[in-house]
XYZ file of N, CA and C in Angstrom:
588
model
N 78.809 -24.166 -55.567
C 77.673 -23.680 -56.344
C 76.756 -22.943 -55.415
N 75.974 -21.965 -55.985
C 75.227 -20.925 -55.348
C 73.938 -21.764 -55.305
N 73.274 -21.436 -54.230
C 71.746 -22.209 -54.125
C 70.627 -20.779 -54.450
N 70.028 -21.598 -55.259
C 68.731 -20.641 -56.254
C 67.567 -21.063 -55.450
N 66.849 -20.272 -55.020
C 65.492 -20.249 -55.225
C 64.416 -20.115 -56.595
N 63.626 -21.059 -56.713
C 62.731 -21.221 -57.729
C 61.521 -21.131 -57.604
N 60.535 -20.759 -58.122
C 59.093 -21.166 -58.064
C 58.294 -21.974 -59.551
N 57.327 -22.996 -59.132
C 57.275 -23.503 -60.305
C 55.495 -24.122 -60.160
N 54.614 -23.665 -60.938
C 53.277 -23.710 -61.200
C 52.910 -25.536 -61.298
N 51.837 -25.358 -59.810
C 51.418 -26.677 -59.995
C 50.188 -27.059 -60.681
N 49.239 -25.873 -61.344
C 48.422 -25.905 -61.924
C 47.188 -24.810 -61.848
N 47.090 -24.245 -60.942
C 46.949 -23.230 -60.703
C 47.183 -21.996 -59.945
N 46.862 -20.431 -59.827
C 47.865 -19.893 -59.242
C 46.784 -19.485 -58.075
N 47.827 -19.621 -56.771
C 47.110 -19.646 -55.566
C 45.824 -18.941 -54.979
N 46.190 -17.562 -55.873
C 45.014 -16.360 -55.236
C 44.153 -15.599 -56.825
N 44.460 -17.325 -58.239
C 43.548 -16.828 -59.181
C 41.716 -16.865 -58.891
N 40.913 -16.236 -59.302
C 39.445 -15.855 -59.461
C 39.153 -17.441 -60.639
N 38.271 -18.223 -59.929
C 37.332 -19.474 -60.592
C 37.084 -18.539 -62.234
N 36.638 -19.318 -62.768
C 36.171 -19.372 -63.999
C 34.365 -19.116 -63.567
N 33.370 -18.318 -64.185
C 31.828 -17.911 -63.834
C 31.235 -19.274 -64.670
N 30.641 -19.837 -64.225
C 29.482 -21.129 -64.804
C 28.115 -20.431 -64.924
N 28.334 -20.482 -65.953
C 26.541 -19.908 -66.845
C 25.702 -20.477 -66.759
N 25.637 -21.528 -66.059
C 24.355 -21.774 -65.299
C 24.149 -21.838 -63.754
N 24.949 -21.078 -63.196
C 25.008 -21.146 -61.942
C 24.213 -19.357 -61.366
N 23.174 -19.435 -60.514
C 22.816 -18.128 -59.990
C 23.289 -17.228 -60.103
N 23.090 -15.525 -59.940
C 24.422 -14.203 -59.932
C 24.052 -15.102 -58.402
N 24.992 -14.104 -57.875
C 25.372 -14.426 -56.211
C 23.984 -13.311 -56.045
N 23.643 -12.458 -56.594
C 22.742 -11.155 -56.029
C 21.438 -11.522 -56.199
N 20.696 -12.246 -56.794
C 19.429 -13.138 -56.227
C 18.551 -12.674 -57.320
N 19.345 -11.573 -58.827
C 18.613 -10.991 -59.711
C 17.633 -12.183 -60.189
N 18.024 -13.479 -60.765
C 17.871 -13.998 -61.311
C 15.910 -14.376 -60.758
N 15.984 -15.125 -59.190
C 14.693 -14.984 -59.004
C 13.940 -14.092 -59.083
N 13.847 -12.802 -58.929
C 13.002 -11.779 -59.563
C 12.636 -12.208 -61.048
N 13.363 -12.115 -61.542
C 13.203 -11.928 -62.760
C 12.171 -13.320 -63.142
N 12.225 -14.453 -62.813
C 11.272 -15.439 -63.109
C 9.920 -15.244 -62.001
N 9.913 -14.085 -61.039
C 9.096 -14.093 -60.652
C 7.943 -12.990 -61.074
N 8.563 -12.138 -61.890
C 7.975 -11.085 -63.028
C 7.524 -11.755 -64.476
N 8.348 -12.795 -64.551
C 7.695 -13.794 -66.020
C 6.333 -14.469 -65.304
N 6.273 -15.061 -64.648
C 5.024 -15.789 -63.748
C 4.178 -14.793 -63.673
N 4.332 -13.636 -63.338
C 3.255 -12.179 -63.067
C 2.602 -12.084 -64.402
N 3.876 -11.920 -65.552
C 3.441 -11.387 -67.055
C 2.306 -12.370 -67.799
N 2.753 -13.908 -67.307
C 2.006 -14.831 -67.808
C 0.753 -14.874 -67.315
N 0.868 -14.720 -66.022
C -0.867 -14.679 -65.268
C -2.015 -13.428 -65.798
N -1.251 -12.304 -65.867
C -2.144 -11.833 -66.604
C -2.449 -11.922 -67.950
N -1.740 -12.572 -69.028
C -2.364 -13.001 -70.289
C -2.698 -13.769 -70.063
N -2.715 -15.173 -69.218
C -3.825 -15.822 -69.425
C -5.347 -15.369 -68.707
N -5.526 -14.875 -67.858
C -6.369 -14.194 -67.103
C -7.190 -13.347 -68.270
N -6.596 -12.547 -69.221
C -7.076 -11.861 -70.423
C -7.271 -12.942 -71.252
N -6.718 -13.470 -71.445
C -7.495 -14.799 -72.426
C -8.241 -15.334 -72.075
N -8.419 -15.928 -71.019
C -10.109 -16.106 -70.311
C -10.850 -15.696 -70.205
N -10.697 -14.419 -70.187
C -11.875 -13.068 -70.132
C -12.168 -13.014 -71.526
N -11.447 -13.119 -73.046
C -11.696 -12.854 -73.611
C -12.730 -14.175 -74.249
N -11.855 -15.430 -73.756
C -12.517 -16.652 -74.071
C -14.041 -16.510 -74.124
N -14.301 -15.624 -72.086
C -15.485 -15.911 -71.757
C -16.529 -14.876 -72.205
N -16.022 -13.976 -72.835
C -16.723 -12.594 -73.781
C -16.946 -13.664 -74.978
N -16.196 -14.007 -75.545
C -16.310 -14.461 -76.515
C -17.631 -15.721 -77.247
N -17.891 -16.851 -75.701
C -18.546 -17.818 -75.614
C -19.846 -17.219 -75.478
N -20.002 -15.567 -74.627
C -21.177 -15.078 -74.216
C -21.985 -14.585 -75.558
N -21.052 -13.803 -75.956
C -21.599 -13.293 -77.517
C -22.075 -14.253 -78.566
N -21.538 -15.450 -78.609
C -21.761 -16.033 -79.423
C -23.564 -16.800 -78.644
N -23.614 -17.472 -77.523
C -24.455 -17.834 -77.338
C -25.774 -17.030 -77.531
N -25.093 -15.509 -76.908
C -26.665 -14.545 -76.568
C -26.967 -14.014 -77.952
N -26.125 -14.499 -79.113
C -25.972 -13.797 -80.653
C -27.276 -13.455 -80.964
N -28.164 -12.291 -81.886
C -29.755 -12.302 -82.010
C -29.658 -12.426 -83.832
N -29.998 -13.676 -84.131
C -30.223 -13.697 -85.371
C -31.397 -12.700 -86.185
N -31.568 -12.339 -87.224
C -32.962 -11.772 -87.793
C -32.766 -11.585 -89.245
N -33.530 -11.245 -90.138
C -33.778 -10.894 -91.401
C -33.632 -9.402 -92.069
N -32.314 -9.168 -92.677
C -32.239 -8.021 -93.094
C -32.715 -7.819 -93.969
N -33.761 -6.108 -94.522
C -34.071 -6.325 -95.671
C -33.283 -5.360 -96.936
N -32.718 -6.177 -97.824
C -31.700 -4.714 -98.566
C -32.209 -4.775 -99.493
N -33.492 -5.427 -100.808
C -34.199 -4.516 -101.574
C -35.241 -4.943 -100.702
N -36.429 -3.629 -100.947
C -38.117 -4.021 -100.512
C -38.598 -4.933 -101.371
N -40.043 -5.517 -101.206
C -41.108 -6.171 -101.725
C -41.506 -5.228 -102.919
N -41.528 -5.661 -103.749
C -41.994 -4.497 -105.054
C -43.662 -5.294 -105.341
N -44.631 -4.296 -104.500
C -46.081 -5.214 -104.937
C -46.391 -5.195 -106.231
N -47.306 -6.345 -106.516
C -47.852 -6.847 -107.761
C -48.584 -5.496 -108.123
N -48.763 -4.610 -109.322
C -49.288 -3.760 -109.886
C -50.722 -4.222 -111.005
N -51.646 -3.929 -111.350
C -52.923 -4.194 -112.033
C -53.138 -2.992 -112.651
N -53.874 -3.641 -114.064
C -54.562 -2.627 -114.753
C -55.704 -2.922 -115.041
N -56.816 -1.870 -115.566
C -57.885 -1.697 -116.102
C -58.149 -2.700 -117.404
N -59.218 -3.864 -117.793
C -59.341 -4.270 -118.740
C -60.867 -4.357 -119.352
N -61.234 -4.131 -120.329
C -62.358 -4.153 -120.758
C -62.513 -5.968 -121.510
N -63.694 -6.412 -120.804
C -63.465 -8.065 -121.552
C -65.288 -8.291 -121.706
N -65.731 -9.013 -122.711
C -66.840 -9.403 -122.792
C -67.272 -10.470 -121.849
N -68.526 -10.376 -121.165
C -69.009 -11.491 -120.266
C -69.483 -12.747 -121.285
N -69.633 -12.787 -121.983
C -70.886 -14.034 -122.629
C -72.261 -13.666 -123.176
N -72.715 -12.753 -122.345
C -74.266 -12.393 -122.410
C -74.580 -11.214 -123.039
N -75.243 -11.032 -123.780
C -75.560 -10.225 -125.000
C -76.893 -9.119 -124.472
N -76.713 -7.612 -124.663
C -77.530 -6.723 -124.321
C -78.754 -6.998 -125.691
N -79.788 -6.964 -125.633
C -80.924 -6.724 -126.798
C -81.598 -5.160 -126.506
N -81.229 -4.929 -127.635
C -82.289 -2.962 -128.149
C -83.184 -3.224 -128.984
N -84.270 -2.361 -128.494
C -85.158 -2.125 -129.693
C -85.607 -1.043 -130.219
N -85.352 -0.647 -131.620
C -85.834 0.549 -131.662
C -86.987 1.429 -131.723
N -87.924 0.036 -131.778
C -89.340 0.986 -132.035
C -90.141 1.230 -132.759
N -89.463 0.811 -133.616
C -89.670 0.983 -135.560
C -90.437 -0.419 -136.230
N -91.515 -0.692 -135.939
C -92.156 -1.917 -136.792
C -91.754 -2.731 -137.909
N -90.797 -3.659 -137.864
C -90.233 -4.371 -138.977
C -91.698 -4.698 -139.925
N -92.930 -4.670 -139.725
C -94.023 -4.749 -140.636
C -94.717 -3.267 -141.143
N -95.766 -3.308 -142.123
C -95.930 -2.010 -142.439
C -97.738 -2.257 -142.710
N -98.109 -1.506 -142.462
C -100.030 -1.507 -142.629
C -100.394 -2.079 -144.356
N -100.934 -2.364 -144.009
C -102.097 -3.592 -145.311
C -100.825 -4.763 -145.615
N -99.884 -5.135 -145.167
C -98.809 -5.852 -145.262
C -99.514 -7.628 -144.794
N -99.523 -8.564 -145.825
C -99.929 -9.931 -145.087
C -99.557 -10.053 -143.839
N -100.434 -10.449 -142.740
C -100.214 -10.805 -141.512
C -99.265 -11.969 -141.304
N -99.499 -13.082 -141.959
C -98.910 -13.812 -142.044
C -97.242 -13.377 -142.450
N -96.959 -12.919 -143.232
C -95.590 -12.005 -143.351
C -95.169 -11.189 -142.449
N -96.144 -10.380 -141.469
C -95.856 -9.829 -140.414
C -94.990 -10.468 -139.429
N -96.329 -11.595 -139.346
C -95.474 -12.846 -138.377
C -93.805 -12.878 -138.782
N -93.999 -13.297 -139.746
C -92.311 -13.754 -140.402
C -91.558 -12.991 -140.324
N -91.708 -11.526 -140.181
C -90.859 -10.354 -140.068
C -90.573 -10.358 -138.315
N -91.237 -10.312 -137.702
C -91.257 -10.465 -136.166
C -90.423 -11.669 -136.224
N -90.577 -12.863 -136.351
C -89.875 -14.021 -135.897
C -88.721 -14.292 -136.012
N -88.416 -12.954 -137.318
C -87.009 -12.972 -138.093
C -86.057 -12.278 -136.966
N -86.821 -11.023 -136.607
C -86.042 -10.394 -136.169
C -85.894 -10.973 -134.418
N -86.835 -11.545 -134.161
C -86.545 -12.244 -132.417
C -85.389 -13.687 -133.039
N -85.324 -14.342 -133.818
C -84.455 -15.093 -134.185
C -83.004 -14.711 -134.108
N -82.541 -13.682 -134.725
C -81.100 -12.892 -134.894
C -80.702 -11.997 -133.701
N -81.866 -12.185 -132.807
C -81.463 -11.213 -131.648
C -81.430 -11.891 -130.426
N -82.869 -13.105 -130.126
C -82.707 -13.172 -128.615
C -82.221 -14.872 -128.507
N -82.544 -15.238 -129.905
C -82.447 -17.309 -129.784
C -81.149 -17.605 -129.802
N -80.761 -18.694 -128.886
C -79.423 -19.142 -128.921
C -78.387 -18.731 -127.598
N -78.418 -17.164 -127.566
C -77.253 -17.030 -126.796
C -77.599 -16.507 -125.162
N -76.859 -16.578 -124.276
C -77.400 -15.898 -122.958
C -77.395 -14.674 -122.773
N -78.674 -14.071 -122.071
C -79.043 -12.638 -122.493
C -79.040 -12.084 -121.162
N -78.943 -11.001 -121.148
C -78.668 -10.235 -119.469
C -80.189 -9.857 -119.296
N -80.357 -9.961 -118.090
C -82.000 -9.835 -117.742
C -82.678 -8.940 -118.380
N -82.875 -7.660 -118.661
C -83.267 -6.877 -119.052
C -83.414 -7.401 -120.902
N -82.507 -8.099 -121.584
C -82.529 -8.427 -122.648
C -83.316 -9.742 -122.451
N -83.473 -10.407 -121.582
C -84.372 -11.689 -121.418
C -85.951 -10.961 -121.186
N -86.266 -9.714 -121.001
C -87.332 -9.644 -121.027
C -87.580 -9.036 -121.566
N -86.892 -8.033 -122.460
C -87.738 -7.797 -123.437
C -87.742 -8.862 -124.666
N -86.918 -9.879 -124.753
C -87.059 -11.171 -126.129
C -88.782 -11.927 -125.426
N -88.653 -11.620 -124.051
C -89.878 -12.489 -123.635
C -91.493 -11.769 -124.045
N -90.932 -10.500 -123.823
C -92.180 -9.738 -124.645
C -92.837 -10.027 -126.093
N -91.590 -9.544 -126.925
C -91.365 -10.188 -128.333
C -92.066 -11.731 -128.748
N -91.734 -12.460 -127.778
C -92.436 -13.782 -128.269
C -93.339 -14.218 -127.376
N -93.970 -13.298 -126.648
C -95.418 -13.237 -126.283
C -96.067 -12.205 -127.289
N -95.739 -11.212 -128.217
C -96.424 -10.914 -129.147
C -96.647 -11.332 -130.390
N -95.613 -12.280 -130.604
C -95.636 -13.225 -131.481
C -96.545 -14.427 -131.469
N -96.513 -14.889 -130.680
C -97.577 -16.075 -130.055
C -98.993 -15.280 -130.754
N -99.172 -13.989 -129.900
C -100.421 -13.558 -129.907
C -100.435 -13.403 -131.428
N -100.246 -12.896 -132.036
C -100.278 -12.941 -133.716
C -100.752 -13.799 -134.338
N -99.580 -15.331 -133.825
C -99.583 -16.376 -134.270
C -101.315 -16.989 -134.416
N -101.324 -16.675 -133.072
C -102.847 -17.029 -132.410
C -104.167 -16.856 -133.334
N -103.809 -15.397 -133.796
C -105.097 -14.592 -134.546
C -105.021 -14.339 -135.553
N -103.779 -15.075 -136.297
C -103.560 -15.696 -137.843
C -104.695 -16.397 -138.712
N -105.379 -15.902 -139.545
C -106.120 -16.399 -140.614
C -106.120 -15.715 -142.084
N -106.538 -16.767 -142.975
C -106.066 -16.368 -143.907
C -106.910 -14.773 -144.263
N -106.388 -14.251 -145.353
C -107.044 -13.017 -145.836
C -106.789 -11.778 -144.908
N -106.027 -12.059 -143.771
C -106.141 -11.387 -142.572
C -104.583 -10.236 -142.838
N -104.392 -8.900 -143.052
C -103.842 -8.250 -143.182
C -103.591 -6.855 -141.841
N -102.510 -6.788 -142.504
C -102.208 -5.594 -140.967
C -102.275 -4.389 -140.732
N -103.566 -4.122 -140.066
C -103.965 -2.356 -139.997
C -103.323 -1.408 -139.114
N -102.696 -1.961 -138.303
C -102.221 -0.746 -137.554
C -101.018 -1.025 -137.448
N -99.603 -0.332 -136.941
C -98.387 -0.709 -136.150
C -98.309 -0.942 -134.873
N -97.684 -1.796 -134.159
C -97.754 -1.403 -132.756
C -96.390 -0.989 -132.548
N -95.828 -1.222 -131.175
C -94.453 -0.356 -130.264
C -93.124 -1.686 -130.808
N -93.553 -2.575 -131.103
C -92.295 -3.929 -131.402
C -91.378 -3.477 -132.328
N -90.349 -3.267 -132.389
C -89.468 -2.911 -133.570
C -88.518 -3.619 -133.709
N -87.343 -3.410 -134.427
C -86.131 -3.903 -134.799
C -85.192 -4.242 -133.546
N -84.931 -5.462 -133.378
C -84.320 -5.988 -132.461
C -82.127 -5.639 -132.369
N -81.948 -5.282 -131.835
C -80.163 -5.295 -132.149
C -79.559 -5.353 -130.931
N -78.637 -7.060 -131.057
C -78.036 -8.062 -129.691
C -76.404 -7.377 -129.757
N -75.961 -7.039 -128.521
C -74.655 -6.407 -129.004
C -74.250 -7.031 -127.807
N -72.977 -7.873 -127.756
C -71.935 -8.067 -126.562
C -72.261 -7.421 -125.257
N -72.526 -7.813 -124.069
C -71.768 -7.105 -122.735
C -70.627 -7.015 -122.768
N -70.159 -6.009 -122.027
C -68.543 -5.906 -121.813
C -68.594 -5.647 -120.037
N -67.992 -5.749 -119.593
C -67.627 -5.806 -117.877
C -65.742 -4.789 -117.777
N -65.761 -4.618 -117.571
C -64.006 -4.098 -116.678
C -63.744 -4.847 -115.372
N -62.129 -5.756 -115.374
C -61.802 -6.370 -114.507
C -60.458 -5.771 -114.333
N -59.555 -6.038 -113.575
C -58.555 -5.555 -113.162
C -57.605 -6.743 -113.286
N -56.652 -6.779 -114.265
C -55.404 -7.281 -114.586
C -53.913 -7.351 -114.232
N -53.079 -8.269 -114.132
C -51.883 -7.901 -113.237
C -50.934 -7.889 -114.639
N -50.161 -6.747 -113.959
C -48.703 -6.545 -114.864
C -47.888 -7.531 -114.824
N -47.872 -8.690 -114.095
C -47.007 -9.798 -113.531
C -45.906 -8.754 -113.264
N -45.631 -8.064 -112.047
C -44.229 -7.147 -112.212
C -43.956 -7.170 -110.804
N -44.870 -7.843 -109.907
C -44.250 -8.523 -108.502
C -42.583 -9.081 -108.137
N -42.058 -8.139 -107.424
C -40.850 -8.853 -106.842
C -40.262 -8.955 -105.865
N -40.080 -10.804 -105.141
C -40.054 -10.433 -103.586
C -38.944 -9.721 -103.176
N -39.259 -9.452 -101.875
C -38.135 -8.450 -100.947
C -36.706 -9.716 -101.557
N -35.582 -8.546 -100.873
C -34.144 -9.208 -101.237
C -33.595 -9.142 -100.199
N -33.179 -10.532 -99.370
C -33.142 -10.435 -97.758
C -31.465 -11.255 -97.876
N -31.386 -11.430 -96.415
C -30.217 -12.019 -95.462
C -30.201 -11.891 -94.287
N -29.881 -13.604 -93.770
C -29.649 -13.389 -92.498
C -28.815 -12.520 -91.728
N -29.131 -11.570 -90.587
C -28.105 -10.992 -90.177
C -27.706 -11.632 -88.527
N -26.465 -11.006 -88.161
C -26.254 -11.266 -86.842
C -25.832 -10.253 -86.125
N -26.182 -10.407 -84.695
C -26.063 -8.932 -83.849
C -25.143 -9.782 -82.653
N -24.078 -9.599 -82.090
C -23.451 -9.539 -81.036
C -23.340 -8.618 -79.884
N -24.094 -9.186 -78.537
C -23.910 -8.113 -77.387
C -24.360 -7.235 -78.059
N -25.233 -7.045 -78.766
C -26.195 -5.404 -79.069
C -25.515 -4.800 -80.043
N -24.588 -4.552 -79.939
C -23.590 -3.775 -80.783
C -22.052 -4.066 -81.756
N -22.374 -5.130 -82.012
C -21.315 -5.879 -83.023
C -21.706 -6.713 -83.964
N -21.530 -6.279 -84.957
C -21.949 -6.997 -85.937
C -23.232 -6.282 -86.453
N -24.413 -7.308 -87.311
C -25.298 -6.274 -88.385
C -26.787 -6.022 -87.156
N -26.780 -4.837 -86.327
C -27.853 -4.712 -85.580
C -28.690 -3.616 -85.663
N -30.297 -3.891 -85.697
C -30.652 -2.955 -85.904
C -30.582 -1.569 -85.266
């Protein structure tokens, strides 16, 4: 019998290339770079986030609150009113409520009538307090020199008395006042947010 040479695989072949392990380094050192450019990327966002943190904490502290105004104050408006005070003007015209050879005594009564309906009772504005005071100082005097048979020869200046209301003008409100229409505003660093 002829002698053969054979070859026969003991499990692997002498001059095969390993299998690459995916978690094992390249051999070329890419790999540390590359985590040393992630460490770079990260430092500066957080570095910007701190900055922004610390913008952020500043604005808010130095913030300038104030009062915006978005409608105005609409002032209270008034009008003209005509109103009576209480106190009553007295006129006279001049005209002798008595008439010559007329009983004195009736004279009287005509005088007393007419200072009765004009000055008694109500409050009179000075000028009407003195002339009612005249009036019944000429009355008095009459009264005084009253006797019978005694009739009236002459007229004098006393006449017909007529009491008419004072009136005054005061100034009245429209009630049409309306306050301003506000809100708080806020200003950041001068220029952010609602500043004047």
């Amino acid at each position: 019998y002829g002698a053969t040479t054979e070859a026969y695989a003991t499990g692997a072949a002498p001059f095969a290339t390993p299998p690459l392990d995916p978690n094992a380094p390249p051999a070329d050192g890419t790999g540390r770079k590359s985590r040393a450019g992630l460490w770079i990327a990260l430092s500066i966002v957080g570095a910007l986030l701190l900055i922004a943190a610390i913008v952020t904490v500043y604005a808010v502290v130095t913030a300038r609150h104030w009062t915006k105004v978005d409608v105005p104050e609409k002032p209270e408006t008034f009008h003209s009113e005509e109103y009576e005070t209480g106190a009553y003007l007295v006129a006279d015209d001049g005209v002798s409520p008595c008439y010559v050879d007329q009983d004195w005594t009736d004279c009287i009564a005509a005088m007393e009538a007419q200072y009765a309906g004009a000055c008694a009772g109500v409050e009179l504005v000075p000028t009407a307090a003195d002339l009612c005071a005249q009036h019944r100082a000429e009355i008095d005097r009459m009264i005084a020199e009253d006797v019978d048979g005694t009739y009236v020869a002459s007229l004098g200046d006393f006449g017909h008395l007529t009491r008419t209301p004072e009136t005054a003008t005061r100034q009245v409100s429209n009630d049409d006042y309306e306050p301003a229409v506000t809100h708080e505003a806020v200003c950041y660093l001068g220029f952010l947010g609602e500043c004047e």
